[in-house]
XYZ file of C-alpha atoms in Angstrom:
559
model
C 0.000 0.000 0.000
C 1.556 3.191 -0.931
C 0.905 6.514 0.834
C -1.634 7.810 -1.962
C -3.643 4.731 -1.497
C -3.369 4.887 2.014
C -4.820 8.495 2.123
C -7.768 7.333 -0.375
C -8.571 4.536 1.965
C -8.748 7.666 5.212
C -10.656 9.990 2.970
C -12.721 6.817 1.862
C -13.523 6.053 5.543
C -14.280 10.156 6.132
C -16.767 10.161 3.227
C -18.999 6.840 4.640
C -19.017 8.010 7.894
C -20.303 11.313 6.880
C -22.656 9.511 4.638
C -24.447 7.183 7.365
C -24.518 10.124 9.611
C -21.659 9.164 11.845
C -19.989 12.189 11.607
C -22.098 15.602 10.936
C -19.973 17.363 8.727
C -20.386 18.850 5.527
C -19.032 16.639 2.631
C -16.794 19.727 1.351
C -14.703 19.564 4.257
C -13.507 16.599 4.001
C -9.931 17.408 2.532
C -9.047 16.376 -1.032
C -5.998 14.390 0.005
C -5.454 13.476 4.133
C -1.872 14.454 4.860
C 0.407 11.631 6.355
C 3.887 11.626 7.968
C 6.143 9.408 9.159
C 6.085 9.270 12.816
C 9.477 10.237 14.604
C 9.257 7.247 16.190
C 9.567 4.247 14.854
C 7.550 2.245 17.334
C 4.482 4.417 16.651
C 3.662 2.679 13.604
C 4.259 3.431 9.280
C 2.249 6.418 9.352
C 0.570 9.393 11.417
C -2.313 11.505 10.583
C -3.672 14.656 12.639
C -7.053 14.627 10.284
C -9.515 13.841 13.298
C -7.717 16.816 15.088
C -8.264 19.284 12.082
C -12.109 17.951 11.517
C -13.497 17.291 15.149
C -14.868 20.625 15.837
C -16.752 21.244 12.474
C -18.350 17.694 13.126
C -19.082 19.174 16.771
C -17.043 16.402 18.482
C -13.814 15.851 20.753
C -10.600 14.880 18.837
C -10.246 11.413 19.945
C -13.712 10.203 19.939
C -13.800 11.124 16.335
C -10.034 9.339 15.676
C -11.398 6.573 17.989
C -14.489 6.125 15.243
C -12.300 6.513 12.293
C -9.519 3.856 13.569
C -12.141 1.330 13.961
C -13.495 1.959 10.264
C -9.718 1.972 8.784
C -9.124 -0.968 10.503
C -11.305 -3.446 8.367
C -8.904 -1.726 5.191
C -6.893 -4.772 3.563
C -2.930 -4.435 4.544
C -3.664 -2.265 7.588
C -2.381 -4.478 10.257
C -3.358 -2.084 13.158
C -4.456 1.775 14.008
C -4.029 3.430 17.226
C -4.770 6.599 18.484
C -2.452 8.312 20.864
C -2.485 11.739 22.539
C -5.840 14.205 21.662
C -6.390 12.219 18.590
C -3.712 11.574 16.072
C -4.029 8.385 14.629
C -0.709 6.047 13.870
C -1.128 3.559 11.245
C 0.657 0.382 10.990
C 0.678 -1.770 7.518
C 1.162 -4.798 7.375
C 4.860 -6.592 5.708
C 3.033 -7.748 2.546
C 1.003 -4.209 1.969
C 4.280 -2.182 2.995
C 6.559 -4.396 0.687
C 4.392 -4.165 -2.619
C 5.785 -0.229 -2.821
C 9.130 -2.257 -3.704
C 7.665 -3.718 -6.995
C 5.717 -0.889 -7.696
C 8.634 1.324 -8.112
C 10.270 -1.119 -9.900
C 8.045 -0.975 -12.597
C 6.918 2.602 -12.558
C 11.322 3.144 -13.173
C 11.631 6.804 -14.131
C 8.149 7.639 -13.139
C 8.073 7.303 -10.214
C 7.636 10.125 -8.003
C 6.506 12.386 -10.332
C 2.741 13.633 -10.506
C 0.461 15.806 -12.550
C -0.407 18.731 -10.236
C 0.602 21.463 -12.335
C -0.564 19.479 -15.723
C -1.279 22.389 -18.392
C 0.652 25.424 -16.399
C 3.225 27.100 -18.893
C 5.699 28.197 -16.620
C 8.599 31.199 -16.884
C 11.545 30.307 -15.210
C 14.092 33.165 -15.211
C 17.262 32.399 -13.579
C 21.254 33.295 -13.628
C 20.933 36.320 -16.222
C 24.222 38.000 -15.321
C 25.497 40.079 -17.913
C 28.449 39.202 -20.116
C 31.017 41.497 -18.325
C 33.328 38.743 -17.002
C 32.943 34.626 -16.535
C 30.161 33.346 -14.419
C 30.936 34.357 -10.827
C 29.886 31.580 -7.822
C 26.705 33.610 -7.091
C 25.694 33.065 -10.492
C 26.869 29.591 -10.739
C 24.562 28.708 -7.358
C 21.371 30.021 -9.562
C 22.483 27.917 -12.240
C 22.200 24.409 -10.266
C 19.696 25.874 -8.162
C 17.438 27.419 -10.754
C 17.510 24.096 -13.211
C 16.966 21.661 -10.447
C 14.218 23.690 -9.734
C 12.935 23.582 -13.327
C 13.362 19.841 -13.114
C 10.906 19.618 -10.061
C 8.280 21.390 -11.674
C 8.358 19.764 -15.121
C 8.427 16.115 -12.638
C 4.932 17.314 -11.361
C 3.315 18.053 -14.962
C 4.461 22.374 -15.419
C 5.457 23.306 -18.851
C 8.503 25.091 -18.150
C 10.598 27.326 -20.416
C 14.277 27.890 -18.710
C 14.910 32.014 -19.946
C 18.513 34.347 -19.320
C 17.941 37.613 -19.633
C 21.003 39.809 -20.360
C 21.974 43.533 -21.998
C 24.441 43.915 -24.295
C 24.805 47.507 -23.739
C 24.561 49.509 -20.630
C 27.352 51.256 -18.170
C 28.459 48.020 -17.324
C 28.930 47.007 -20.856
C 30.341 50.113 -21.630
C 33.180 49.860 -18.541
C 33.654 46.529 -20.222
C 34.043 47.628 -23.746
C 36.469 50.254 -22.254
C 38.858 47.472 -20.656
C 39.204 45.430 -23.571
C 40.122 48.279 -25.406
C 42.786 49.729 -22.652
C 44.516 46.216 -22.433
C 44.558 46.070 -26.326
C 46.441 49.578 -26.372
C 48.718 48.125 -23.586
C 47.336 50.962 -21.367
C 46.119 50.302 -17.545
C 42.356 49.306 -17.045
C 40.081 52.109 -16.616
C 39.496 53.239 -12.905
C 35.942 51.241 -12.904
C 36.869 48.646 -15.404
C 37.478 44.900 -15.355
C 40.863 43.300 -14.415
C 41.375 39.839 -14.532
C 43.816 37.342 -16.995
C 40.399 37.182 -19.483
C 40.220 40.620 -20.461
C 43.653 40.223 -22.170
C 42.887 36.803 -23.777
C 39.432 38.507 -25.069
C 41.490 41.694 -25.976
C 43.897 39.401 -28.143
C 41.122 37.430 -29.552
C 38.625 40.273 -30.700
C 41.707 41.603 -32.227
C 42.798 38.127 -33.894
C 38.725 37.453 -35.385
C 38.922 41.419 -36.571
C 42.338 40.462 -38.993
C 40.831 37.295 -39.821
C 37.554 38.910 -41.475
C 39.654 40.923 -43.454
C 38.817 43.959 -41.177
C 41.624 46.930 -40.030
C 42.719 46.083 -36.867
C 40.402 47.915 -34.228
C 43.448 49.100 -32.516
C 43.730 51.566 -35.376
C 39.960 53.384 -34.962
C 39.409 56.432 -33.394
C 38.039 55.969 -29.528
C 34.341 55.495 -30.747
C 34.651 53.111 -33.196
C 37.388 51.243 -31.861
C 35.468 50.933 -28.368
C 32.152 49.895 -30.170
C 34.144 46.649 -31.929
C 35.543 45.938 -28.724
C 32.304 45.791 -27.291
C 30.407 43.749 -30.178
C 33.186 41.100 -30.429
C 33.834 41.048 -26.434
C 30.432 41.044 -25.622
C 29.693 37.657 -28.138
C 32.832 36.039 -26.899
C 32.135 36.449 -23.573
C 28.743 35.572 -23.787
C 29.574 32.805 -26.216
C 32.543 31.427 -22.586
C 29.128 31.512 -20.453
C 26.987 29.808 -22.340
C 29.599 27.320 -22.645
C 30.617 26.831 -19.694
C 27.225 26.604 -18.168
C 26.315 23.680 -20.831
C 29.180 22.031 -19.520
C 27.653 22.620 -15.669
C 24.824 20.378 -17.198
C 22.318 23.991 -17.529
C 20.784 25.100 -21.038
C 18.352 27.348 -21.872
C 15.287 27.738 -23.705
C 15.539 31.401 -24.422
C 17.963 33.720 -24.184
C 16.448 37.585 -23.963
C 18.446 40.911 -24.815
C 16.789 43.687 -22.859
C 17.483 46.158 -26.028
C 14.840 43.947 -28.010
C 12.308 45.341 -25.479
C 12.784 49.137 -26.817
C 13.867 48.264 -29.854
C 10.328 46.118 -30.716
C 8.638 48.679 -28.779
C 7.584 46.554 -26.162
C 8.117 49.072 -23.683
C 5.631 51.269 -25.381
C 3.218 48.870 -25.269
C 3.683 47.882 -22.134
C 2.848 51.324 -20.806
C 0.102 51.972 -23.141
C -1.796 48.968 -21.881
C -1.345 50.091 -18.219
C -2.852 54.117 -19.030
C -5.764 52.054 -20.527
C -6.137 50.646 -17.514
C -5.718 53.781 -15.479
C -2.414 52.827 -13.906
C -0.695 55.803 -15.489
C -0.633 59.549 -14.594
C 1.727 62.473 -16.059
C 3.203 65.010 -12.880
C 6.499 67.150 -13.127
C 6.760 66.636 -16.776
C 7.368 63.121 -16.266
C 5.224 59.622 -16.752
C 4.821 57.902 -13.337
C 2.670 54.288 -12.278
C 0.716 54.302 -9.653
C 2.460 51.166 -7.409
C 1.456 52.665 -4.271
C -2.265 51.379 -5.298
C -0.593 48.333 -4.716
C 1.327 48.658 -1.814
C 4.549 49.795 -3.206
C 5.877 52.519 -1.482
C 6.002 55.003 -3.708
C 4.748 55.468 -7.633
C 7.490 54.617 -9.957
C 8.819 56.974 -12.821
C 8.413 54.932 -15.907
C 9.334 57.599 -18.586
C 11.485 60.365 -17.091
C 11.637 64.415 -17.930
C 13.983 63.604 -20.868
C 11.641 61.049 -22.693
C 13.597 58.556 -21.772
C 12.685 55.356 -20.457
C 13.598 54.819 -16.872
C 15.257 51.529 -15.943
C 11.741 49.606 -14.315
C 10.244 50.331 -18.273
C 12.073 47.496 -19.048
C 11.248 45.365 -16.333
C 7.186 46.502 -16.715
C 7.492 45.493 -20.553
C 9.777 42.381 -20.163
C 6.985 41.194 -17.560
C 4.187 41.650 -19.552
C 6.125 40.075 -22.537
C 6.288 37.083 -20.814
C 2.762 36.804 -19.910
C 1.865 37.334 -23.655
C 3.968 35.197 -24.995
C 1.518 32.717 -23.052
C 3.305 31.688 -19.877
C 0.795 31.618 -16.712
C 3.317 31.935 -13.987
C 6.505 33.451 -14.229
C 9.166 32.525 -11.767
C 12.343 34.997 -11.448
C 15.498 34.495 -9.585
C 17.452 37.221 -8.048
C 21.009 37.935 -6.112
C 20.917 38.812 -2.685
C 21.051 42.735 -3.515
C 17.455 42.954 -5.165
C 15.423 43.097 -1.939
C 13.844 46.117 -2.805
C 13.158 45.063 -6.184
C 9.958 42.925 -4.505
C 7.977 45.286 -3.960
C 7.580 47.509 -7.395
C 7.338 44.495 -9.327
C 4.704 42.901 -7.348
C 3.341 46.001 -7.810
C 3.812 45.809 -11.713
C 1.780 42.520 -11.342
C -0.902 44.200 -9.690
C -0.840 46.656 -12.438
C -1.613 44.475 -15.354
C -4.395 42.697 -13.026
C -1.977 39.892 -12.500
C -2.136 37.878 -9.325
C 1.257 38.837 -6.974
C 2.844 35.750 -5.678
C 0.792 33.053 -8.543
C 1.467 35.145 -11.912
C 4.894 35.772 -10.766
C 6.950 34.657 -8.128
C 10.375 36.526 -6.843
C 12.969 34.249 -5.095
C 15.871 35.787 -3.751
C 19.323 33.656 -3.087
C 22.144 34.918 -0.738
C 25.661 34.086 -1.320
C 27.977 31.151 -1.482
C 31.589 31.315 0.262
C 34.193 28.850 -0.675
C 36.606 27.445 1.742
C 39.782 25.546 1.209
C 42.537 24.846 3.748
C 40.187 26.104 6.290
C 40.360 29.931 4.793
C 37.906 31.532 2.468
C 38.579 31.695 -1.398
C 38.132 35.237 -2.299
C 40.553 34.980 -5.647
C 40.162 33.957 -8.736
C 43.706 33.694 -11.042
C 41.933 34.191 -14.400
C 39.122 36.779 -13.030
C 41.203 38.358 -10.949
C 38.426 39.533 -8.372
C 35.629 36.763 -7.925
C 35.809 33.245 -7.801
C 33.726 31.458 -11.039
C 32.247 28.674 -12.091
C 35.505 27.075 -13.666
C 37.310 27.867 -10.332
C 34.531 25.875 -8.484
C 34.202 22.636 -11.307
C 37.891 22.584 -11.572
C 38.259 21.883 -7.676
C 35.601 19.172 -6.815
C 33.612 18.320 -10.205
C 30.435 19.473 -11.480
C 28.145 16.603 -9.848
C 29.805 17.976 -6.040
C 29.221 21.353 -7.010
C 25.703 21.076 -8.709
C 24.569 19.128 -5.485
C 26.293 21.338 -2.680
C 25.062 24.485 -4.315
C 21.184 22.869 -4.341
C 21.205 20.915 -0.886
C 20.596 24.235 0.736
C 17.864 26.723 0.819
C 18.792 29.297 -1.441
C 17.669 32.027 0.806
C 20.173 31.138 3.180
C 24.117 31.932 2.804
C 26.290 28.927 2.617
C 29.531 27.800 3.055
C 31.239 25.301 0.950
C 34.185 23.495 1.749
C 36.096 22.585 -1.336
C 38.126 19.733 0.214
C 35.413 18.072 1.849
C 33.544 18.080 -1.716
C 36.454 16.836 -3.184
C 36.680 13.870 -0.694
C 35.727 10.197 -0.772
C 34.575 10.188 2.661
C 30.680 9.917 4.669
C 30.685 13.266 5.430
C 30.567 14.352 1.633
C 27.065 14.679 1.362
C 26.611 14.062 -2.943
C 29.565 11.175 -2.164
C 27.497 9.482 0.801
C 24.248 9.615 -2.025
C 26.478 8.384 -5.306
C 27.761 6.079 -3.310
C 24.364 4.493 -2.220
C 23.295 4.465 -5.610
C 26.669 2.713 -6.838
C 26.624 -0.085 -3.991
C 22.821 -1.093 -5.133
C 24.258 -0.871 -8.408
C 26.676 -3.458 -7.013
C 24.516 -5.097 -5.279
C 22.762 -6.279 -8.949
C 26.083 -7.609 -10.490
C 26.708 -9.522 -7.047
C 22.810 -11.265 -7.326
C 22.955 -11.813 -11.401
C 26.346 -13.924 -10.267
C 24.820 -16.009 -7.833
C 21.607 -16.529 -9.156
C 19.523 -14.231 -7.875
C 16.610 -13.016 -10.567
C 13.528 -10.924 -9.563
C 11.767 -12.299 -12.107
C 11.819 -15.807 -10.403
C 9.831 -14.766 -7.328
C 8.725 -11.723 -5.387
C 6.692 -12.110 -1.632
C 5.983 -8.945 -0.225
C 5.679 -10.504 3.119
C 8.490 -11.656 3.447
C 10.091 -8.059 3.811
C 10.166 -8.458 7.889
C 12.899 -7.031 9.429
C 12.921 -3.794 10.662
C 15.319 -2.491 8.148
C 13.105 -3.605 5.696
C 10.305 -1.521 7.264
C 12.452 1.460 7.249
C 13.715 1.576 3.958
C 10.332 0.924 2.188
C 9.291 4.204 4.922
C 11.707 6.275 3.219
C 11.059 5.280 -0.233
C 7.518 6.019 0.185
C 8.491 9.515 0.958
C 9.523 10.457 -2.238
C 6.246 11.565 -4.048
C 5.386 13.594 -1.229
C 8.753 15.304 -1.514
C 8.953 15.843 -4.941
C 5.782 17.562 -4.582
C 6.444 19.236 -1.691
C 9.751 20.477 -3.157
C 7.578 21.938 -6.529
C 5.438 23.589 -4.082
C 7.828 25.405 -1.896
C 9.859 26.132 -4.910
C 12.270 24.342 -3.195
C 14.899 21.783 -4.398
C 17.073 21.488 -1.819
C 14.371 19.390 0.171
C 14.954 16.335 -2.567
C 18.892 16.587 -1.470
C 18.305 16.426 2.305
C 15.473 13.442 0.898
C 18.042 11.573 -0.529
C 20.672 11.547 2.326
C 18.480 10.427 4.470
C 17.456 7.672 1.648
C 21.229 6.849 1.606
C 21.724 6.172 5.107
C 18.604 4.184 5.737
C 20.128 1.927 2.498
C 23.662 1.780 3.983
C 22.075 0.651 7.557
C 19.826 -1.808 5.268
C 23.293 -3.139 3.125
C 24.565 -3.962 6.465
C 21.803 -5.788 8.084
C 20.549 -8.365 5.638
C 21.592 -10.473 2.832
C 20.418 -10.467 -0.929
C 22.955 -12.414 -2.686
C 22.704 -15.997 -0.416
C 25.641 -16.669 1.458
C 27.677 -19.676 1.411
C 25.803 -22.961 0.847
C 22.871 -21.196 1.417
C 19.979 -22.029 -1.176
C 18.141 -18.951 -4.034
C 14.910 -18.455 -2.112
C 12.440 -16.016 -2.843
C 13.386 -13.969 0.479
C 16.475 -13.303 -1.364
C 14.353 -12.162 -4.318
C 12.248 -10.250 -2.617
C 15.209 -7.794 -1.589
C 16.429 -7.376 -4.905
C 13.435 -6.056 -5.582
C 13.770 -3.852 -2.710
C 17.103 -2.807 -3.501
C 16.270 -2.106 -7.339
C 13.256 0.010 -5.900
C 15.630 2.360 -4.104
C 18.467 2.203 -6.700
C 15.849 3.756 -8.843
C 14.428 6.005 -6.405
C 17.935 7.555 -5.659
C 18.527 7.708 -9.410
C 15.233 9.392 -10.186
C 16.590 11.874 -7.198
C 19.788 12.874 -8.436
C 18.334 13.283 -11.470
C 16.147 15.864 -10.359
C 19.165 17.802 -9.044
C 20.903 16.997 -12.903
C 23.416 14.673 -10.617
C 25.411 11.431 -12.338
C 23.995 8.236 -10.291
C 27.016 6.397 -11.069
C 27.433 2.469 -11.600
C 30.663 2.143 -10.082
C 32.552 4.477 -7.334
């Protein structure tokens, strides 16, 4: 019996006592799903439910009488061995061996499936992440939205979303410009403007726009005047930089769907548009010779200059027009996520929302990440050799891989700082948390060639009952979590809970791999017990895998 079914079978027992008067409650409140959880302790039974405690009162009844009531009807369900209830009314539910055990097959064959769901079937969803612009390599803030952002966009296409991964970037701009400036500079052999970019790469970009200008048959942009010779700098630096990201986040396992220049949004006239549709809606007011929104409507706090005393655009144009371009171009959520300096960038765009007649916090979503430090030798890593000023995402792949990094940058909450420690990720040992998980995954893998040598098939035999020992128990516990989590994790835009999910997965299979036997040992005859746990094992070598695939982690064969 798997959770799911277990929940029908409570809701099931809800609706019939509600229907033979039992309970006086009105059918609507019974919940659409009854929420279960493992209980902390492991002598309380498979599973817990507070349901009687949540629906007592509306059926004008004390807690327990109402879980006493509902025990006695779950108890007549096939594979519950036994329901208690304990405390002011929660109800702990024990299965029995054969009902708990048949989750082992059934993940078997569901394989790749299983643990996904179709909650957010038919949502097109907008998932803006990383978006720096191409000024310099990917820095390690950056390079935690990357694994954070497409793990993320791996949850939510695992419960049904459509989801379209987008980086958003300018080509032109002051930082551009500051940019263009430095390539120039280090071409002339002159020092780096006072706010330009240092680093080893500006000089190997230098030498190549330089090298690709000679090659086309075009003078060497050494030889222009300032203007011109600063504007090739920045359309060849710009593309080859760009052109390093894009590569180097492919290699990081992250691609994306779309990739959006903010000048397209003036340039099409989107931003135009954009603030045409909101004076039809009465958003828009003139004061001071300038063009203003009214955000404070919508609890901003203040109204936003959208076109300034000049004519031009002010810089939230672009974000009100790249917003509503989304939303046009059909997506029903849009999902963006920022660096930890954007704070006040929450408010005026939830605002925006509000504007349009957009629901804040369902039509679009702002996450905001905090940084990563990097630790080796027990000091922080503040230096990069080829950036010169910030550590990036080659520094970080180059030291412990891209499976450590993608999993140590998505194992946390991304609205919390963290701390990584590069030797510890770059270690064999337990305490590596994506090495503890690989290496669960690889010793079921193992534990497959071991049984196909001795004999062992799981298509010769498979008795759910016969999964008795408490280890047994456990695992099958854990692997019946996963669902919920995956959900859970889509939910709370959060993909760091599947991580913590799967260490905890990995240790209840390494306490399992200790305790019992599925290859038979010595003399010892091919039974079906033996069976049986291979099926068990393949359940959670495919439940890890499904896991770390989520996070775009290897789940590799051999460690």
């Amino acid at each position: 019996m798997t959770p799911a079914q277990l929940s029908e079978a409570l809701r099931a027992a809800l609706v019939h006592a509600v229907d033979d008067g039992t309970f006086a409650l009105d059918p609507s409140e019974i919940p659409a799903t009854v929420h279960l959880e493992r209980p902390r302790q492991r002598e309380h039974g498979d599973w817990a439910t507070n349901v009687a405690m949540q629906l007592a009162k509306k059926a004008g009844t004390n807690p327990r009488a109402f879980a006493e009531e509902l025990a006695r009807r779950l108890t007549s369900t096939d594979g519950v061995a036994s329901v208690d209830v304990a405390g002011p009314g929660f109800l702990n539910i024990r299965l029995d061996a054969a009902s708990a055990g048949e989750l082992a097959r059934s993940i078997v064959e569901l394989g790749a499936e299983y643990g996904t769901n179709d909650t957010l079937a038919g949502v097109s969803l907008n998932l803006e992440f990383v978006s720096a612009n191409p000024t310099g390599p990917l820095h390690i803030g950056g390079v935690r939205w990357a694994a954070v952002g497409d793990s993320l966009a791996r949850v939510l296409q695992a419960c049904g979303a459509t989801v379209a991964r987008e980086y958003y970037f300018n080509d032109h701009g002051a930082q551009i410009d500051r940019f263009s400036r430095s390539l120039l500079a280090r071409a002339l052999g002159q020092p780096a403007p006072e706010d330009g970019y240092g680093g080893q790469y500006i000089s190997e970009i230098a030498e190549q726009v330089v090298a690709d200008a000679l090659a086309a048959g075009e003078p060497d942009p050494r030889t222009l005047a300032t203007p011109e010779a600063t504007e090739a700098f920045r359309a060849r630096g710009v593309a080859l930089m760009f052109a390093e990201i894009k590569h180097a986040l492919h290699d990081f396992g992250v691609d994306f769907d779309v990739y959006f220049h903010e000048d397209s949004l003036h340039e099409s006239g989107a931003v135009t548009h954009a603030i045409q549709r909101l004076r039809d809606l009465g958003r828009i007011y003139e004061s001071d010779g300038a063009t203003w929104l009214r955000t404070t409507e919508f609890g901003d706090d203040k109204d936003r200059v959208v076109i300034k005393r000049d004519g031009e655009a002010a810089y939230i144009a672009g974000d009100i027009a790249y917003y509503l371009d989304k939303r046009e171009r059909g997506f029903d959520r849009v999902i963006i996520m920022l660096g930890a300096d954007h704070h006040g960038y929450v408010g005026r765009m939830m605002a925006v929302c509000a504007a349009f007649g957009d629901e804040p916090g369902v039509n679009l979503e702002l996450l905001i990440g905090q940084l990563v430090n990097l630790v080796k030798d027990g000091a922080p890593v503040r230096m990069s050799k080829r950036a010169g000023t910030v550590v990036t995402i080659n520094d970080l792949v180059d030291a412990v891989g891209v499976d450590a990094a993608r999993y140590a940058l998505a194992r946390s909450s991304a609205d919390s700082s963290i701390d990584l420690d590069l030797d510890l990720l770059a270690s064999a040992k337990n305490e590596n948390p994506v090495f503890y998980v690989q290496y669960a995954h690889a010793r079921s893998a193992a534990v497959d060639r071991n049984a196909e040598a001795t004999g062992v098939r799981r298509e010769d035999g498979f008795d759910a009952g016969l999964l008795d020992h408490e280890s047994d128990s456990v695992l099958l516990g854990h692997l019946a979590e996963f669902p919920r989590i995956v959900a859970q994790a889509a939910d709370l835009r959060a993909p760091h809970r599947v991580a913590r999910y799967l260490e905890d997965l990995a240790a209840a299979y390494h306490t399992w791999y200790g305790q019992v036997r599925v290859a038979p040992f010595g003399d010892e005859v091919v039974g079906d017990v033996h069976r049986t746990r291979l099926w068990l094992n393949d359940a959670t070598r495919q439940t890890l895998a499904n896991g770390l695939g989520l996070l775009g982690v290897g789940a590799p064969e051999r460690m």
